[in-house]
């Protein structure tokens, strides 16, 4: 599937994260008009914070910007399938749609692993679209980890 302009922006954020020595994952939150509300890449190492995943950073920025923890009018574009922590935060924020690039069979929390949105205790289940920009997102991750082995 060809990347949308929003996934392209997420990929740029992933590349910037890689340039900072972070795992190359980028995320973008977009409103219904297509305006980017928040964009960032992983900052776990930079911030010495295991929760500083790209998704968490854009959720925090948007919540602060709107003065609300409810972000039901926003769509998330992220280069890798969100982990269980990020998926739970997305459900709590009531994000409308999650669009991700590469699947993560080992650490994913949406279509793999914990499958957070499918749990009966999850009250909000965003629409999920997978595989958008998958090739480029997967290649970024593959080359990043090959260089470290």
Tab-separated table of N, CA and C in Angstrom:
chain	number	residue	atom	x	y	z
A	1	UNK	N	0.847	-1.177	0.000
A	1	UNK	CA	0.000	0.000	0.000
A	1	UNK	C	0.891	1.239	0.000
A	2	UNK	N	0.598	2.205	-0.879
A	2	UNK	CA	1.383	3.427	-0.997
A	2	UNK	C	1.174	4.320	0.235
A	3	UNK	N	2.275	4.881	0.757
A	3	UNK	CA	2.130	5.752	1.926
A	3	UNK	C	1.328	7.015	1.611
A	4	UNK	N	0.522	7.437	2.552
A	4	UNK	CA	-0.194	8.703	2.452
A	4	UNK	C	0.783	9.817	2.826
A	5	UNK	N	0.432	11.067	2.579
A	5	UNK	CA	1.309	12.166	3.015
A	5	UNK	C	1.552	12.143	4.526
A	6	UNK	N	0.565	11.695	5.291
A	6	UNK	CA	0.737	11.650	6.751
A	6	UNK	C	1.697	10.538	7.155
A	7	UNK	N	1.637	9.401	6.459
A	7	UNK	CA	2.603	8.337	6.749
A	7	UNK	C	3.987	8.772	6.289
A	8	UNK	N	4.054	9.500	5.186
A	8	UNK	CA	5.347	10.034	4.753
A	8	UNK	C	5.950	10.899	5.855
A	9	UNK	N	5.133	11.724	6.491
A	9	UNK	CA	5.617	12.574	7.590
A	9	UNK	C	6.076	11.710	8.762
A	10	UNK	N	5.333	10.648	9.068
A	10	UNK	CA	5.738	9.736	10.138
A	10	UNK	C	7.080	9.086	9.807
A	11	UNK	N	7.287	8.747	8.556
A	11	UNK	CA	8.566	8.155	8.139
A	11	UNK	C	9.709	9.153	8.290
A	12	UNK	N	9.456	10.425	8.012
A	12	UNK	CA	10.460	11.474	8.219
A	12	UNK	C	10.799	11.570	9.706
A	13	UNK	N	9.778	11.484	10.558
A	13	UNK	CA	10.010	11.507	12.016
A	13	UNK	C	10.815	10.282	12.457
A	14	UNK	N	10.554	9.141	11.832
A	14	UNK	CA	11.313	7.916	12.147
A	14	UNK	C	12.779	8.084	11.757
A	15	UNK	N	13.011	8.675	10.594
A	15	UNK	CA	14.392	8.919	10.162
A	15	UNK	C	15.104	9.886	11.108
A	16	UNK	N	14.393	10.892	11.586
A	16	UNK	CA	14.981	11.836	12.546
A	16	UNK	C	15.301	11.124	13.866
A	17	UNK	N	14.434	10.219	14.274
A	17	UNK	CA	14.697	9.440	15.496
A	17	UNK	C	15.971	8.613	15.314
A	18	UNK	N	16.097	7.991	14.163
A	18	UNK	CA	17.293	7.188	13.889
A	18	UNK	C	18.549	8.054	13.933
A	19	UNK	N	18.456	9.251	13.392
A	19	UNK	CA	19.604	10.168	13.406
A	19	UNK	C	20.008	10.526	14.836
A	20	UNK	N	19.056	10.469	15.771
A	20	UNK	CA	19.342	10.728	17.191
A	20	UNK	C	19.807	9.464	17.912
A	21	UNK	N	19.905	8.338	17.195
A	21	UNK	CA	20.328	7.084	17.804
A	21	UNK	C	19.186	6.291	18.410
A	22	UNK	N	17.963	6.707	18.124
A	22	UNK	CA	16.769	6.034	18.647
A	22	UNK	C	16.284	4.987	17.647
A	23	UNK	N	15.479	4.045	18.123
A	23	UNK	CA	14.821	3.108	17.219
A	23	UNK	C	13.948	3.943	16.276
A	24	UNK	N	14.077	3.743	14.955
A	24	UNK	CA	13.393	4.608	13.994
A	24	UNK	C	11.885	4.352	13.874
A	25	UNK	N	11.155	4.962	14.781
A	25	UNK	CA	9.693	4.909	14.752
A	25	UNK	C	9.194	6.341	14.840
A	26	UNK	N	8.269	6.686	13.947
A	26	UNK	CA	7.698	8.014	13.920
A	26	UNK	C	6.191	7.948	13.976
A	27	UNK	N	5.586	9.002	14.523
A	27	UNK	CA	4.130	9.069	14.657
A	27	UNK	C	3.639	10.481	14.374
A	28	UNK	N	2.431	10.544	13.824
A	28	UNK	CA	1.793	11.813	13.497
A	28	UNK	C	0.322	11.715	13.874
A	29	UNK	N	-0.193	12.718	14.572
A	29	UNK	CA	-1.627	12.820	14.858
A	29	UNK	C	-2.204	13.888	13.943
A	30	UNK	N	-3.333	13.556	13.323
A	30	UNK	CA	-3.952	14.415	12.320
A	30	UNK	C	-5.421	14.602	12.660
A	31	UNK	N	-5.928	15.831	12.468
A	31	UNK	CA	-7.356	16.058	12.707
A	31	UNK	C	-8.159	15.744	11.436
A	32	UNK	N	-9.468	15.882	11.519
A	32	UNK	CA	-10.364	15.499	10.423
A	32	UNK	C	-10.113	16.295	9.148
A	33	UNK	N	-9.564	17.499	9.271
A	33	UNK	CA	-9.287	18.311	8.089
A	33	UNK	C	-7.947	17.956	7.444
A	34	UNK	N	-7.192	17.054	8.101
A	34	UNK	CA	-5.889	16.661	7.580
A	34	UNK	C	-4.737	17.472	8.134
A	35	UNK	N	-5.027	18.345	9.086
A	35	UNK	CA	-3.984	19.159	9.698
A	35	UNK	C	-3.202	18.333	10.716
A	36	UNK	N	-1.882	18.403	10.627
A	36	UNK	CA	-1.029	17.707	11.594
A	36	UNK	C	-1.100	18.457	12.915
A	37	UNK	N	-1.496	17.749	13.960
A	37	UNK	CA	-1.634	18.306	15.302
A	37	UNK	C	-0.361	18.087	16.109
A	38	UNK	N	0.275	16.930	15.913
A	38	UNK	CA	1.512	16.606	16.625
A	38	UNK	C	2.284	15.580	15.805
A	39	UNK	N	3.599	15.681	15.840
A	39	UNK	CA	4.463	14.733	15.136
A	39	UNK	C	5.748	14.576	15.928
A	40	UNK	N	6.234	13.345	16.029
A	40	UNK	CA	7.477	13.107	16.755
A	40	UNK	C	7.968	11.696	16.449
A	41	UNK	N	9.169	11.425	16.888
A	41	UNK	CA	9.756	10.100	16.792
A	41	UNK	C	10.172	9.644	18.172
A	42	UNK	N	10.584	8.402	18.266
A	42	UNK	CA	11.013	7.871	19.557
A	42	UNK	C	12.070	8.763	20.200
A	43	UNK	N	11.982	8.897	21.539
A	43	UNK	CA	12.948	9.678	22.317
A	43	UNK	C	13.263	8.970	23.641
A	44	UNK	N	13.212	7.657	23.622
A	44	UNK	CA	13.435	6.850	24.825
A	44	UNK	C	14.822	7.100	25.406
A	45	UNK	N	15.832	7.051	24.556
A	45	UNK	CA	17.213	7.229	25.014
A	45	UNK	C	17.455	8.685	25.391
A	46	UNK	N	17.042	9.587	24.524
A	46	UNK	CA	17.251	11.020	24.760
A	46	UNK	C	16.640	11.475	26.078
A	47	UNK	N	15.425	11.006	26.372
A	47	UNK	CA	14.722	11.448	27.576
A	47	UNK	C	14.917	10.507	28.766
A	48	UNK	N	15.662	9.425	28.565
A	48	UNK	CA	15.846	8.431	29.627
A	48	UNK	C	14.488	8.009	30.181
A	49	UNK	N	13.571	7.712	29.253
A	49	UNK	CA	12.185	7.428	29.609
A	49	UNK	C	11.678	6.256	28.774
A	50	UNK	N	11.447	5.113	29.395
A	50	UNK	CA	10.984	3.952	28.634
A	50	UNK	C	9.605	4.130	28.007
A	51	UNK	N	8.879	5.170	28.412
A	51	UNK	CA	7.555	5.419	27.818
A	51	UNK	C	7.599	6.466	26.707
A	52	UNK	N	8.763	6.964	26.361
A	52	UNK	CA	8.873	8.027	25.361
A	52	UNK	C	8.830	7.463	23.933
A	53	UNK	N	7.859	6.602	23.688
A	53	UNK	CA	7.612	6.087	22.346
A	53	UNK	C	6.976	7.206	21.525
A	54	UNK	N	7.133	7.159	20.225
A	54	UNK	CA	6.594	8.198	19.333
A	54	UNK	C	5.102	8.418	19.580
A	55	UNK	N	4.346	7.333	19.728
A	55	UNK	CA	2.899	7.453	19.937
A	55	UNK	C	2.579	8.180	21.231
A	56	UNK	N	3.283	7.848	22.285
A	56	UNK	CA	3.036	8.479	23.579
A	56	UNK	C	3.371	9.972	23.524
A	57	UNK	N	4.438	10.312	22.839
A	57	UNK	CA	4.843	11.717	22.741
A	57	UNK	C	3.807	12.548	21.999
A	58	UNK	N	3.265	12.015	20.890
A	58	UNK	CA	2.270	12.808	20.155
A	58	UNK	C	0.950	12.861	20.908
A	59	UNK	N	0.611	11.802	21.635
A	59	UNK	CA	-0.606	11.844	22.460
A	59	UNK	C	-0.473	12.915	23.542
A	60	UNK	N	0.668	12.950	24.207
A	60	UNK	CA	0.889	13.957	25.251
A	60	UNK	C	0.820	15.369	24.689
A	61	UNK	N	1.456	15.585	23.537
A	61	UNK	CA	1.467	16.914	22.926
A	61	UNK	C	0.061	17.352	22.527
A	62	UNK	N	-0.696	16.450	21.922
A	62	UNK	CA	-2.056	16.796	21.487
A	62	UNK	C	-2.969	17.032	22.681
A	63	UNK	N	-2.868	16.204	23.706
A	63	UNK	CA	-3.707	16.374	24.897
A	63	UNK	C	-3.415	17.720	25.551
A	64	UNK	N	-2.144	18.088	25.625
A	64	UNK	CA	-1.784	19.390	26.200
A	64	UNK	C	-2.308	20.527	25.321
A	65	UNK	N	-2.180	20.367	24.014
A	65	UNK	CA	-2.629	21.396	23.073
A	65	UNK	C	-4.139	21.625	23.163
A	66	UNK	N	-4.905	20.546	23.262
A	66	UNK	CA	-6.360	20.658	23.304
A	66	UNK	C	-6.906	20.799	24.724
A	67	UNK	N	-6.061	20.599	25.717
A	67	UNK	CA	-6.520	20.691	27.094
A	67	UNK	C	-7.500	19.595	27.436
A	68	UNK	N	-7.309	18.425	26.840
A	68	UNK	CA	-8.221	17.304	27.065
A	68	UNK	C	-7.493	15.989	26.846
A	69	UNK	N	-7.867	14.999	27.624
A	69	UNK	CA	-7.316	13.652	27.442
A	69	UNK	C	-8.075	12.874	26.380
A	70	UNK	N	-9.176	13.407	25.897
A	70	UNK	CA	-9.999	12.766	24.873
A	70	UNK	C	-9.642	13.347	23.503
A	71	UNK	N	-9.146	12.482	22.637
A	71	UNK	CA	-8.689	12.902	21.314
A	71	UNK	C	-9.463	12.159	20.226
A	72	UNK	N	-10.756	12.063	20.402
A	72	UNK	CA	-11.601	11.243	19.522
A	72	UNK	C	-11.736	11.795	18.106
A	73	UNK	N	-11.267	12.996	17.870
A	73	UNK	CA	-11.341	13.589	16.538
A	73	UNK	C	-10.028	13.438	15.763
A	74	UNK	N	-9.087	12.659	16.306
A	74	UNK	CA	-7.767	12.539	15.698
A	74	UNK	C	-7.482	11.135	15.188
A	75	UNK	N	-6.652	11.090	14.142
A	75	UNK	CA	-6.157	9.838	13.576
A	75	UNK	C	-4.651	9.788	13.794
A	76	UNK	N	-4.144	8.595	14.133
A	76	UNK	CA	-2.715	8.395	14.330
A	76	UNK	C	-2.132	7.660	13.137
A	77	UNK	N	-1.017	8.168	12.640
A	77	UNK	CA	-0.215	7.477	11.628
A	77	UNK	C	1.109	7.150	12.305
A	78	UNK	N	1.485	5.878	12.304
A	78	UNK	CA	2.708	5.460	12.967
A	78	UNK	C	3.400	4.402	12.113
A	79	UNK	N	4.721	4.423	12.108
A	79	UNK	CA	5.474	3.566	11.201
A	79	UNK	C	5.506	2.103	11.611
A	80	UNK	N	5.293	1.798	12.873
A	80	UNK	CA	5.307	0.421	13.361
A	80	UNK	C	4.059	0.161	14.196
A	81	UNK	N	3.552	-1.037	14.111
A	81	UNK	CA	2.394	-1.433	14.925
A	81	UNK	C	2.641	-1.054	16.385
A	82	UNK	N	1.726	-0.313	16.991
A	82	UNK	CA	1.923	0.092	18.386
A	82	UNK	C	2.059	-1.105	19.338
A	83	UNK	N	2.909	-0.933	20.345
A	83	UNK	CA	3.066	-1.939	21.389
A	83	UNK	C	1.826	-1.906	22.292
A	84	UNK	N	1.772	-2.820	23.237
A	84	UNK	CA	0.618	-2.893	24.136
A	84	UNK	C	0.445	-1.606	24.946
A	85	UNK	N	1.538	-1.013	25.423
A	85	UNK	CA	1.441	0.232	26.191
A	85	UNK	C	0.822	1.337	25.345
A	86	UNK	N	1.327	1.500	24.137
A	86	UNK	CA	0.830	2.566	23.262
A	86	UNK	C	-0.606	2.290	22.818
A	87	UNK	N	-0.914	1.044	22.521
A	87	UNK	CA	-2.280	0.695	22.121
A	87	UNK	C	-3.260	1.014	23.249
A	88	UNK	N	-2.894	0.698	24.483
A	88	UNK	CA	-3.767	1.004	25.619
A	88	UNK	C	-3.953	2.521	25.758
A	89	UNK	N	-2.887	3.283	25.581
A	89	UNK	CA	-2.981	4.748	25.662
A	89	UNK	C	-3.863	5.293	24.541
A	90	UNK	N	-3.756	4.717	23.356
A	90	UNK	CA	-4.593	5.151	22.230
A	90	UNK	C	-6.067	4.881	22.510
A	91	UNK	N	-6.345	3.742	23.122
A	91	UNK	CA	-7.734	3.427	23.494
A	91	UNK	C	-8.231	4.398	24.566
A	92	UNK	N	-7.409	4.676	25.556
A	92	UNK	CA	-7.801	5.610	26.618
A	92	UNK	C	-8.034	7.017	26.076
A	93	UNK	N	-7.255	7.414	25.078
A	93	UNK	CA	-7.402	8.733	24.472
A	93	UNK	C	-8.576	8.780	23.491
A	94	UNK	N	-9.120	7.633	23.189
A	94	UNK	CA	-10.264	7.541	22.256
A	94	UNK	C	-9.903	7.985	20.831
A	95	UNK	N	-8.650	7.758	20.422
A	95	UNK	CA	-8.224	8.110	19.072
A	95	UNK	C	-9.141	7.410	18.072
A	96	UNK	N	-9.532	8.133	17.032
A	96	UNK	CA	-10.517	7.636	16.068
A	96	UNK	C	-9.988	6.501	15.188
A	97	UNK	N	-8.761	6.665	14.680
A	97	UNK	CA	-8.213	5.684	13.746
A	97	UNK	C	-6.721	5.538	13.983
A	98	UNK	N	-6.220	4.313	13.846
A	98	UNK	CA	-4.792	4.029	13.934
A	98	UNK	C	-4.362	3.438	12.592
A	99	UNK	N	-3.430	4.119	11.938
A	99	UNK	CA	-2.889	3.664	10.659
A	99	UNK	C	-1.417	3.364	10.900
A	100	UNK	N	-1.015	2.109	10.688
A	100	UNK	CA	0.395	1.795	10.911
A	100	UNK	C	1.029	1.144	9.695
A	101	UNK	N	2.354	1.251	9.643
A	101	UNK	CA	3.123	0.722	8.523
A	101	UNK	C	3.472	-0.739	8.706
A	102	UNK	N	4.593	-1.001	9.352
A	102	UNK	CA	5.090	-2.361	9.513
A	102	UNK	C	4.414	-3.068	10.686
A	103	UNK	N	4.122	-4.337	10.490
A	103	UNK	CA	3.604	-5.173	11.582
A	103	UNK	C	4.742	-5.511	12.525
A	104	UNK	N	4.394	-5.807	13.774
A	104	UNK	CA	5.397	-6.185	14.770
A	104	UNK	C	4.961	-7.467	15.475
A	105	UNK	N	5.228	-8.629	14.847
A	105	UNK	CA	4.800	-9.900	15.445
A	105	UNK	C	5.394	-10.154	16.829
A	106	UNK	N	6.563	-9.580	17.115
A	106	UNK	CA	7.226	-9.805	18.402
A	106	UNK	C	6.720	-8.876	19.500
A	107	UNK	N	6.538	-7.582	19.190
A	107	UNK	CA	6.196	-6.628	20.237
A	107	UNK	C	4.921	-5.843	20.014
A	108	UNK	N	4.212	-6.144	18.943
A	108	UNK	CA	2.990	-5.403	18.648
A	108	UNK	C	1.890	-5.673	19.653
A	109	UNK	N	0.987	-4.718	19.786
A	109	UNK	CA	-0.116	-4.872	20.727
A	109	UNK	C	-1.475	-4.655	20.097
A	110	UNK	N	-1.513	-4.539	18.759
A	110	UNK	CA	-2.764	-4.290	18.053
A	110	UNK	C	-3.231	-5.562	17.351
A	111	UNK	N	-2.462	-6.010	16.373
A	111	UNK	CA	-2.805	-7.225	15.628
A	111	UNK	C	-1.982	-8.423	16.058
A	112	UNK	N	-1.050	-8.219	16.951
A	112	UNK	CA	-0.197	-9.286	17.485
A	112	UNK	C	-0.156	-9.158	19.005
A	113	UNK	N	0.442	-10.124	19.664
A	113	UNK	CA	0.640	-10.047	21.105
A	113	UNK	C	-0.640	-9.841	21.887
A	114	UNK	N	-0.682	-8.785	22.675
A	114	UNK	CA	-1.799	-8.537	23.586
A	114	UNK	C	-3.116	-8.207	22.883
A	115	UNK	N	-3.048	-7.727	21.648
A	115	UNK	CA	-4.251	-7.360	20.881
A	115	UNK	C	-5.213	-6.532	21.742
A	116	UNK	N	-4.697	-5.432	22.227
A	116	UNK	CA	-5.396	-4.568	23.184
A	116	UNK	C	-6.801	-4.200	22.747
A	117	UNK	N	-6.984	-3.844	21.479
A	117	UNK	CA	-8.293	-3.382	21.028
A	117	UNK	C	-9.331	-4.503	20.981
A	118	UNK	N	-8.873	-5.744	21.061
A	118	UNK	CA	-9.798	-6.883	21.034
A	118	UNK	C	-10.170	-7.386	22.428
A	119	UNK	N	-9.599	-6.800	23.453
A	119	UNK	CA	-9.873	-7.248	24.815
A	119	UNK	C	-11.244	-6.746	25.279
A	120	UNK	N	-11.988	-7.590	26.001
A	120	UNK	CA	-13.315	-7.168	26.468
A	120	UNK	C	-13.274	-5.998	27.447
A	121	UNK	N	-12.135	-5.772	28.069
A	121	UNK	CA	-12.007	-4.661	29.018
A	121	UNK	C	-11.660	-3.339	28.330
A	122	UNK	N	-11.403	-3.372	27.041
A	122	UNK	CA	-11.100	-2.162	26.283
A	122	UNK	C	-12.412	-1.545	25.829
A	123	UNK	N	-12.688	-0.348	26.310
A	123	UNK	CA	-13.974	0.292	26.025
A	123	UNK	C	-14.012	1.018	24.692
A	124	UNK	N	-12.859	1.430	24.189
A	124	UNK	CA	-12.821	2.126	22.896
A	124	UNK	C	-11.924	1.343	21.946
A	125	UNK	N	-12.435	1.085	20.774
A	125	UNK	CA	-11.696	0.354	19.752
A	125	UNK	C	-11.600	1.217	18.496
A	126	UNK	N	-10.430	1.820	18.262
A	126	UNK	CA	-10.300	2.643	17.064
A	126	UNK	C	-10.313	1.776	15.809
A	127	UNK	N	-10.646	2.394	14.710
A	127	UNK	CA	-10.485	1.731	13.417
A	127	UNK	C	-8.986	1.512	13.229
A	128	UNK	N	-8.598	0.376	12.663
A	128	UNK	CA	-7.187	0.073	12.431
A	128	UNK	C	-6.970	-0.216	10.949
A	129	UNK	N	-5.957	0.438	10.395
A	129	UNK	CA	-5.537	0.197	9.019
A	129	UNK	C	-4.053	-0.148	9.078
A	130	UNK	N	-3.676	-1.286	8.541
A	130	UNK	CA	-2.270	-1.710	8.609
A	130	UNK	C	-1.652	-1.776	7.212
A	131	UNK	N	-0.329	-1.782	7.178
A	131	UNK	CA	0.402	-1.967	5.934
A	131	UNK	C	0.626	-0.718	5.104
A	132	UNK	N	0.302	0.449	5.621
A	132	UNK	CA	0.487	1.700	4.868
A	132	UNK	C	1.959	2.125	4.993
A	133	UNK	N	2.666	2.120	3.888
A	133	UNK	CA	4.093	2.451	3.925
A	133	UNK	C	4.927	1.364	4.557
A	134	UNK	N	4.418	0.158	4.555
A	134	UNK	CA	5.062	-0.956	5.255
A	134	UNK	C	6.487	-1.224	4.791
A	135	UNK	N	6.718	-1.217	3.483
A	135	UNK	CA	8.043	-1.545	2.964
A	135	UNK	C	9.124	-0.620	3.483
A	136	UNK	N	8.893	0.662	3.389
A	136	UNK	CA	9.893	1.634	3.839
A	136	UNK	C	10.059	1.606	5.356
A	137	UNK	N	8.955	1.478	6.080
A	137	UNK	CA	9.022	1.416	7.545
A	137	UNK	C	9.808	0.192	8.001
A	138	UNK	N	9.524	-0.944	7.384
A	138	UNK	CA	10.222	-2.187	7.750
A	138	UNK	C	11.705	-2.103	7.398
A	139	UNK	N	12.016	-1.499	6.255
A	139	UNK	CA	13.416	-1.368	5.844
A	139	UNK	C	14.203	-0.472	6.800
A	140	UNK	N	13.594	0.620	7.264
A	140	UNK	CA	14.250	1.482	8.249
A	140	UNK	C	14.635	0.691	9.492
A	141	UNK	N	13.701	-0.089	9.986
A	141	UNK	CA	13.953	-0.888	11.191
A	141	UNK	C	14.996	-1.979	10.929
A	142	UNK	N	14.875	-2.650	9.798
A	142	UNK	CA	15.801	-3.737	9.463
A	142	UNK	C	17.235	-3.212	9.404
A	143	UNK	N	17.461	-2.124	8.681
A	143	UNK	CA	18.825	-1.601	8.555
A	143	UNK	C	19.338	-1.055	9.889
A	144	UNK	N	18.449	-0.459	10.687
A	144	UNK	CA	18.847	0.048	12.000
A	144	UNK	C	19.385	-1.087	12.876
A	145	UNK	N	18.636	-2.182	12.950
A	145	UNK	CA	19.053	-3.285	13.824
A	145	UNK	C	20.212	-4.089	13.231
A	146	UNK	N	20.310	-4.210	11.915
A	146	UNK	CA	21.456	-4.895	11.298
A	146	UNK	C	22.746	-4.159	11.619
A	147	UNK	N	22.708	-2.848	11.633
A	147	UNK	CA	23.904	-2.053	11.925
A	147	UNK	C	24.372	-2.221	13.370
A	148	UNK	N	23.495	-2.683	14.231
A	148	UNK	CA	23.836	-2.828	15.646
A	148	UNK	C	24.187	-4.260	16.030
A	149	UNK	N	24.112	-5.161	15.096
A	149	UNK	CA	24.423	-6.572	15.392
A	149	UNK	C	25.856	-6.897	15.108
